[in-house]
Coordinates of C-alpha atoms and ligand atoms in Angstrom, one line a residue:
X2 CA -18.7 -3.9 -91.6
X3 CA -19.6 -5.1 -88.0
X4 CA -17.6 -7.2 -86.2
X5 CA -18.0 -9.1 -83.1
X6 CA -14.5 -10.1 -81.6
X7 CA -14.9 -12.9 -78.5
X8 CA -12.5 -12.1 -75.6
X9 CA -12.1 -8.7 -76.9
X10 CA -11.5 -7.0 -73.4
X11 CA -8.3 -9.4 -73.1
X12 CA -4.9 -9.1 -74.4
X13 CA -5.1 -9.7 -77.7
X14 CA -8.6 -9.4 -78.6
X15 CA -8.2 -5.6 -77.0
X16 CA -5.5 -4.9 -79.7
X17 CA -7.6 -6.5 -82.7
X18 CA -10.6 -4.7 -81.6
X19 CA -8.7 -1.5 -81.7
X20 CA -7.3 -1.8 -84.9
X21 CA -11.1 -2.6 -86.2
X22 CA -11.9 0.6 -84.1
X23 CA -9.2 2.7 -86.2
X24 CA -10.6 1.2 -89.7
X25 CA -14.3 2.7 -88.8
X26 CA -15.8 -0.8 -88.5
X27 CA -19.0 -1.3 -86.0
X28 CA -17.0 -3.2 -83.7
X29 CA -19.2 -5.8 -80.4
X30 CA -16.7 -6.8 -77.4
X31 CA -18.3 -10.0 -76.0
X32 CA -16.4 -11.1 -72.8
X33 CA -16.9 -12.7 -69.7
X34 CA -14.4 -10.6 -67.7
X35 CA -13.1 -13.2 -66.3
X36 CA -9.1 -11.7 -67.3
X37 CA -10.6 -9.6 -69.9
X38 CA -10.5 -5.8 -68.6
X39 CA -12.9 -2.5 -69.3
X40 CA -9.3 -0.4 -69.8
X41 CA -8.0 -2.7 -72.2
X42 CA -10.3 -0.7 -74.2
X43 CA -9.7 2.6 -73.2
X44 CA -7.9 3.4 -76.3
X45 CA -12.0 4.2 -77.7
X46 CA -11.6 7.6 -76.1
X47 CA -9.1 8.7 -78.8
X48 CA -11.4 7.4 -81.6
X49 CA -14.8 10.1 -80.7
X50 CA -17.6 8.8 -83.3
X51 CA -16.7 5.6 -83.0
X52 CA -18.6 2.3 -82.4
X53 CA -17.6 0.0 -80.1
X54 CA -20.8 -1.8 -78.1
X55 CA -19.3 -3.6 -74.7
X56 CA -21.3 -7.1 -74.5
X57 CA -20.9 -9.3 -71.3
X58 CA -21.6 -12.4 -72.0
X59 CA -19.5 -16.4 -72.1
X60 CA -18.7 -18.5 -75.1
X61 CA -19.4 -21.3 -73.2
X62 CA -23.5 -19.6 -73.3
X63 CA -24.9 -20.7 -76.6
X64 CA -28.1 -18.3 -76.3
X65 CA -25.9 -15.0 -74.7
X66 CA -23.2 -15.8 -78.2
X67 CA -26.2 -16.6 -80.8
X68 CA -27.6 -12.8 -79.5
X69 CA -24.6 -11.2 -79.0
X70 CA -23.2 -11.9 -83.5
X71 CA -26.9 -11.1 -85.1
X72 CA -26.1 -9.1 -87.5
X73 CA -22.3 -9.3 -87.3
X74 CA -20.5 -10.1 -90.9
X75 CA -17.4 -12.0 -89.1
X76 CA -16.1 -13.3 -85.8
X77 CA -12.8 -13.0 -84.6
X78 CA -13.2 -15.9 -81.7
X79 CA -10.2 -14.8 -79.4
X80 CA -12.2 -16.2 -75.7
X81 CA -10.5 -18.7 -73.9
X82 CA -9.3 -19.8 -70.6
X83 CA -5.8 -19.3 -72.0
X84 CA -4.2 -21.2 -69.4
X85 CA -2.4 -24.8 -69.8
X86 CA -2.1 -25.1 -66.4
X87 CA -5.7 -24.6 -65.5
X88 CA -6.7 -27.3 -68.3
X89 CA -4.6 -29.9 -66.4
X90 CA -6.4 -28.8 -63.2
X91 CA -9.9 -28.9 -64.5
X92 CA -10.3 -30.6 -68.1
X93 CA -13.6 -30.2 -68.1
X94 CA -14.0 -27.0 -67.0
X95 CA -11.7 -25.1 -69.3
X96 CA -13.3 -27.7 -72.4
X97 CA -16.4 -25.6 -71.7
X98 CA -14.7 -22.8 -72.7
X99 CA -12.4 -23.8 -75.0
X100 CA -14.4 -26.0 -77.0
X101 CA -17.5 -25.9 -76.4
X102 CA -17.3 -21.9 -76.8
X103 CA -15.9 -22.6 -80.6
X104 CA -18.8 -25.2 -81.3
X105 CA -21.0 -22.3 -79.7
X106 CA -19.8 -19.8 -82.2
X107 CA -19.5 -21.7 -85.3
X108 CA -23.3 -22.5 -84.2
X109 CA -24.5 -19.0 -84.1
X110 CA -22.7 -17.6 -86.5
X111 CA -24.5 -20.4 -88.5
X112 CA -27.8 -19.6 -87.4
X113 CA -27.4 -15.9 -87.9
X114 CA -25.9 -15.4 -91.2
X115 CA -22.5 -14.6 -90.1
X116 CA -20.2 -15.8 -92.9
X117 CA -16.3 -15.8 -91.5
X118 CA -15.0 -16.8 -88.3
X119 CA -11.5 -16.4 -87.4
X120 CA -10.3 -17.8 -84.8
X121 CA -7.3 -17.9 -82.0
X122 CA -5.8 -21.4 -82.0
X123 CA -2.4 -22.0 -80.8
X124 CA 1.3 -23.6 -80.7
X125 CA -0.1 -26.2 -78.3
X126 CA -1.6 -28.5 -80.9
X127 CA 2.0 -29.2 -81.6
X128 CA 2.9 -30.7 -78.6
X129 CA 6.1 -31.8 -78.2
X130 CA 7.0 -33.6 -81.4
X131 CA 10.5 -33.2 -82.2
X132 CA 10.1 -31.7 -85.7
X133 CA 11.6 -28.3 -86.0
X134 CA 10.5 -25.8 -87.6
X135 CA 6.6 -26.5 -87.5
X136 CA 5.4 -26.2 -90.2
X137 CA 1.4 -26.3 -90.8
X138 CA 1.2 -29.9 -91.8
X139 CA 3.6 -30.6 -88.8
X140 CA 2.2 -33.6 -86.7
X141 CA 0.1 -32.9 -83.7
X142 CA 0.6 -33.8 -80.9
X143 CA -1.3 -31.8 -78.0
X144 CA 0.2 -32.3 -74.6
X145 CA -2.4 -30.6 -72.6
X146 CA -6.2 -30.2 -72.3
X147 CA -5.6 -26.6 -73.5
X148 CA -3.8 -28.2 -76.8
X149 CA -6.3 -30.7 -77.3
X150 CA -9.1 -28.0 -77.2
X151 CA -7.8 -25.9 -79.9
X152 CA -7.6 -28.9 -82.0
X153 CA -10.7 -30.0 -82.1
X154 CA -11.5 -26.0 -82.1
X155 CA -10.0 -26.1 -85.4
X156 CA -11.5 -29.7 -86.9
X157 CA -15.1 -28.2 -86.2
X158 CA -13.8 -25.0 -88.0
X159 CA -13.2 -27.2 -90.8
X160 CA -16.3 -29.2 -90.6
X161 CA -18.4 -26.0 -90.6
X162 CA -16.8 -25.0 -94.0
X163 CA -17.4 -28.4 -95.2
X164 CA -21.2 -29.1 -94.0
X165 CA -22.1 -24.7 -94.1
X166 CA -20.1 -23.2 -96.1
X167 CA -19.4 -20.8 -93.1
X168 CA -15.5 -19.6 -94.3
X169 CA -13.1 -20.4 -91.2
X170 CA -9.5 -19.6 -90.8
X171 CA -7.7 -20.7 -88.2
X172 CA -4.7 -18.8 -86.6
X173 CA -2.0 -20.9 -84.9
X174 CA -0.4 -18.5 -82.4
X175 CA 2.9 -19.0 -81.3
X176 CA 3.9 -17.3 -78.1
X177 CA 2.5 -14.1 -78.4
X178 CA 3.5 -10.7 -76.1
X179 CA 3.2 -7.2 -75.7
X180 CA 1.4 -4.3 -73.7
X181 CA -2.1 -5.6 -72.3
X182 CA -0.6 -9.3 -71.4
X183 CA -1.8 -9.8 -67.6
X184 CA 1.3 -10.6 -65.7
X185 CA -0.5 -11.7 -62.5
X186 CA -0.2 -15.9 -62.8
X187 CA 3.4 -17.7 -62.5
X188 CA 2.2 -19.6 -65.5
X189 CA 1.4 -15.9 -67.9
X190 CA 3.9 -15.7 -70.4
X191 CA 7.4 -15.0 -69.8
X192 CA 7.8 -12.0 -71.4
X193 CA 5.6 -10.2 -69.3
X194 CA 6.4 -11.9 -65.9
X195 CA 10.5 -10.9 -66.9
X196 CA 9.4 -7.6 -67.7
X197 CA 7.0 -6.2 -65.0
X198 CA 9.5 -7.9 -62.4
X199 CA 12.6 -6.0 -63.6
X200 CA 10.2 -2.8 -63.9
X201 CA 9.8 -3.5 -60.1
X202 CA 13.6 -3.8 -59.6
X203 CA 12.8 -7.5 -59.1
X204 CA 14.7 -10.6 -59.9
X205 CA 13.8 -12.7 -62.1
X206 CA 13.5 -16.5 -62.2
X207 CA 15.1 -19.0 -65.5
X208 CA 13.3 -22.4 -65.2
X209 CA 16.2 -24.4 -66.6
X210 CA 19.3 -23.4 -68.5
X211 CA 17.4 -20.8 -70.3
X212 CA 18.2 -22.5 -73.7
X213 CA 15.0 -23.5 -73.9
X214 CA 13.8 -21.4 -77.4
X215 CA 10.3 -19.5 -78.4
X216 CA 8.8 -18.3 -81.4
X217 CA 8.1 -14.3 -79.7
X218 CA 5.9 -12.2 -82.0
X219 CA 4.8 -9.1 -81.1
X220 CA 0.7 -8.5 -80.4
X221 CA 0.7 -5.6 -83.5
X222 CA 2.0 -8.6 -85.8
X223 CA -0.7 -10.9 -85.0
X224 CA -3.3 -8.4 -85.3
X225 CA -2.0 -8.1 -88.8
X226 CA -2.4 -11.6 -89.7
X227 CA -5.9 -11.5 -88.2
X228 CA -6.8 -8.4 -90.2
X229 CA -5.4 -10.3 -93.5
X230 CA -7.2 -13.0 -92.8
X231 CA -10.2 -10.8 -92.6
X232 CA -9.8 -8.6 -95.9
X233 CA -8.2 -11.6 -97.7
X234 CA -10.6 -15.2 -97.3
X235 CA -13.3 -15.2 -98.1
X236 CA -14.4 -18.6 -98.7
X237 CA -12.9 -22.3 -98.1
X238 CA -11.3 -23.1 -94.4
X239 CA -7.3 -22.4 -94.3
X240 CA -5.0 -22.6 -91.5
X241 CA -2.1 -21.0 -90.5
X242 CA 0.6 -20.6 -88.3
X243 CA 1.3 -17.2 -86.8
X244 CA 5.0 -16.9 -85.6
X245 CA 7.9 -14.3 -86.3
X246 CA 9.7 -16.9 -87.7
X247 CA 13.1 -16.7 -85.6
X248 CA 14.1 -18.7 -82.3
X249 CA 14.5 -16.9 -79.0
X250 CA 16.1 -18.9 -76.3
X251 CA 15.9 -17.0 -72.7
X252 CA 19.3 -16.4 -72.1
X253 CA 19.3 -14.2 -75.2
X254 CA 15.8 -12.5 -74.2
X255 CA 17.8 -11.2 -70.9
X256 CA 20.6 -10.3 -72.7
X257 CA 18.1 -7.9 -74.7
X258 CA 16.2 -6.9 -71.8
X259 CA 19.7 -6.0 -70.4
X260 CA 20.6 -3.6 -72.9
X261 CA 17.3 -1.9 -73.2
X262 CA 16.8 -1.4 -69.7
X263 CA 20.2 -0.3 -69.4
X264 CA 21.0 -2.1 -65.6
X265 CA 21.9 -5.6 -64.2
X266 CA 19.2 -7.8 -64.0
X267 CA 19.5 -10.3 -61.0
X268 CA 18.7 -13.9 -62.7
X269 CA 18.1 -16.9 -60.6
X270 CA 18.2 -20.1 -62.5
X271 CA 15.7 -23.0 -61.1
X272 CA 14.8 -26.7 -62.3
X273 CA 13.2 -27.0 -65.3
X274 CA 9.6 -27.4 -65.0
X275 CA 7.8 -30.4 -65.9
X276 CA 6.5 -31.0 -69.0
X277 CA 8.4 -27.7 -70.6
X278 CA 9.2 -27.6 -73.8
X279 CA 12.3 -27.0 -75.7
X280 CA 12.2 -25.8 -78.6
X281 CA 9.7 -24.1 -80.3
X282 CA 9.3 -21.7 -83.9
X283 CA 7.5 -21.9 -86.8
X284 CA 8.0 -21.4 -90.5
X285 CA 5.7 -18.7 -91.4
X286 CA 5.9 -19.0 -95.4
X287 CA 2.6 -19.9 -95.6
X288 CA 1.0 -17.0 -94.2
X289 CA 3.1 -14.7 -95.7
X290 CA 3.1 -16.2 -99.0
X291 CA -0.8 -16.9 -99.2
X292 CA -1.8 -13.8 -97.6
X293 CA 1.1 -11.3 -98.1
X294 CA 2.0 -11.5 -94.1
X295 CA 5.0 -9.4 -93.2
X296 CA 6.0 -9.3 -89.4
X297 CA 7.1 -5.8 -88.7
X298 CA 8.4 -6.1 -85.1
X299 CA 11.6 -8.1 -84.0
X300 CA 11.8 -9.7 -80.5
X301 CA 14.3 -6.5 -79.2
X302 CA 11.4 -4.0 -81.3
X303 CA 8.8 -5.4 -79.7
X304 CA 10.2 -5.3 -76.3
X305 CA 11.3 -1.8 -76.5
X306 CA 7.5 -0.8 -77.5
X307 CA 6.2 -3.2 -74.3
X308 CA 8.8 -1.6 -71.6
X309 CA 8.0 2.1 -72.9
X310 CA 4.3 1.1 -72.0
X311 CA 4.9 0.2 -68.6
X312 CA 6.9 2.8 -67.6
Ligands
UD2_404 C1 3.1 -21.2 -74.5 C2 1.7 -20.6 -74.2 C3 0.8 -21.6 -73.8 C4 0.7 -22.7 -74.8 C5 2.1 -23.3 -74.9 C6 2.1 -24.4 -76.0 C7 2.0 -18.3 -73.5 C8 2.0 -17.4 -72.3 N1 1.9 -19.6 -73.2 O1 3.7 -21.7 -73.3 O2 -0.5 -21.0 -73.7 O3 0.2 -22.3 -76.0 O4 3.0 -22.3 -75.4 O5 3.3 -24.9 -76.2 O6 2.2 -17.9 -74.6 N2 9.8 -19.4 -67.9 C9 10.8 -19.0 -67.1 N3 10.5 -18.2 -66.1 C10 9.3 -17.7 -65.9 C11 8.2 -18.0 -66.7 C12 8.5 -18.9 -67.7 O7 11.9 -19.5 -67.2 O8 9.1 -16.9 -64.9 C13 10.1 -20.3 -69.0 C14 9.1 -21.5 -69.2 O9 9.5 -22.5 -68.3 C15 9.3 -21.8 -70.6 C16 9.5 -20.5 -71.3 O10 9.9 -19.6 -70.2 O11 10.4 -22.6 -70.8 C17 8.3 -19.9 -72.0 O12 7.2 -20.0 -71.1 P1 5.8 -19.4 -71.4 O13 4.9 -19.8 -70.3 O14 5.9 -17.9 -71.7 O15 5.4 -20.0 -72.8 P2 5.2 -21.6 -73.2 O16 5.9 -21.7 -74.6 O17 5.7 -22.5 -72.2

């Protein structure tokens, strides 16, 4: 099987491509290197005889995608500039990415006889509609550029089933963590800011009362769902959301990182930021009903796994 996985020398694309590595598939890293990094795939050195061909290359590059997947049986589409607050910045910029990149990749795998594309969409379709848990037929609601993007992402998945016949799944991450996640932008998750700070003997920084909840799952989990959705479709267009399936707020988080790190942790607690939002978790039934999903790693697993790899 040869797979080309978009993003693949980010954070989660990294871990999917490794765990195609493992399975012996012929595995193509297309990245722009814009976040994406060449040790994020270091892990090939412990896999000798394996193939894994580095392409550089952007989504947003219709001839540089439709060369980079000849010949590749599936897609996992995990580029993006996966960053709300740039989208606010520059709409259009990040739309070239974000959206044009999926049309891009639909389009070559179209023209090249790729026949599945997974792909990375996210919690941010959802907005900030009240309803609790979401579920996949929850309203959406994008708030952001970036949210908007991934929707129409995922309407052109379906289209491209419907006019092509080219299977697409898309995965609706929920807020995803775990070694590999860059740490470097006030605005990267919060698991990895908390966590590289207090590895520094830092403070840390609560943007409102910390009540505020998240649907964590670890990065192994989602490769799981990625690799179901792989071994498991292979025709129609389905969609799914990818979450642990249990709220988080951040006071709890701390009280975790606490007890694994064993020490105080100095917390400041600041003004909500604008635009945050509450509450958010899913329901995951679907995914685990449909495609026999089980999400191995609790928030405090997870975390133990992340802090071991940083120290
Ligand atoms: C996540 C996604 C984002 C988008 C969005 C959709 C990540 C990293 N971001 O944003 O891409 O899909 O969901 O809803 O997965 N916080 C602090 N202190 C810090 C950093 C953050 O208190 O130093 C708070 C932040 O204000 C928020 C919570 O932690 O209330 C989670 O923040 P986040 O940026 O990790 O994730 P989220 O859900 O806002």
């Amino acid at each position: 099987m040869k797979i080309c996985i978009t993003g693949g020398a980010g954070f989660i694309g990294s871990h999917i491509a490794e765990e195609c590595v493992k399975k012996g598939y012929e595995v193509i890293v297309f990245d722009n290197f814009s976040t994406g990094k060449k040790e994020n795939l270091s892990f090939v050195k412990n896999f000798p005889g394996s193939s894994l061909k580095i392409v550089k290359g952007d989504v947003a590059d219709y001839k540089a995608v439709s060369k980079a997947v000849k010949g590749c049986n599936a897609i996992f589409h995990e580029a993006a500039v996966a960053s709300v607050q740039k989208s606010i910045e520059n709409p259009p910029a990040t739309f070239e990415s974000n959206a044009k990149g999926t049309l891009n990749v639909l389009e070559a795998s179209r023209n090249n006889g790729v026949t599945k594309v997974i792909f990375a969409c996210s919690a941010a379709i959802f907005g900030d509609h009240p309803e609790i848990p979401k579920r996949e037929d929850s309203p959406v609601l994008p708030k952001s550029p970036y949210g908007a993007d991934k929707y129409i992402s995922e309407v052109y998945l379906r289209l491209y089933n419907e006019l092509y016949n080219l299977t697409t799944v898309s995965l609706r991450y929920f807020n995803v963590f775990g070694p590999r996640q860059d740490p470097s932008s006030p605005y990267s998750g919060v698991i990895s800011i908390f966590t590289t700070r207090i590895a520094q003997g830092k403070d840390i920084t609560v943007f409102g009362d910390g009540k505020q909840y998240r649907d964590f799952i670890f990065v192994k989990d989602v490769v799981q769902a990625n690799m179901l959705a792989l071994e498991k479709i292979n025709s129609g267009f389905h969609y799914y959301n990818v979450g642990y399936g249990k709220a988080t707020d951040l006071n709890t988080l701390i009280a975790i990182l606490k007890k694994i790190y064993n020490k105080d942790i100095k917390v400041n607690y600041a003004e909500a930021r604008a635009g945050d939002i509450k509450e958010s978790v899913t329901d995951p039934s679907k995914i685990i009903k449909e495609l026999g999903f089980t999400p191995g790693y609790s928030v405090e697993e997870g975390l133990r796994i992340l802090v071991e790899s940083l120290q």
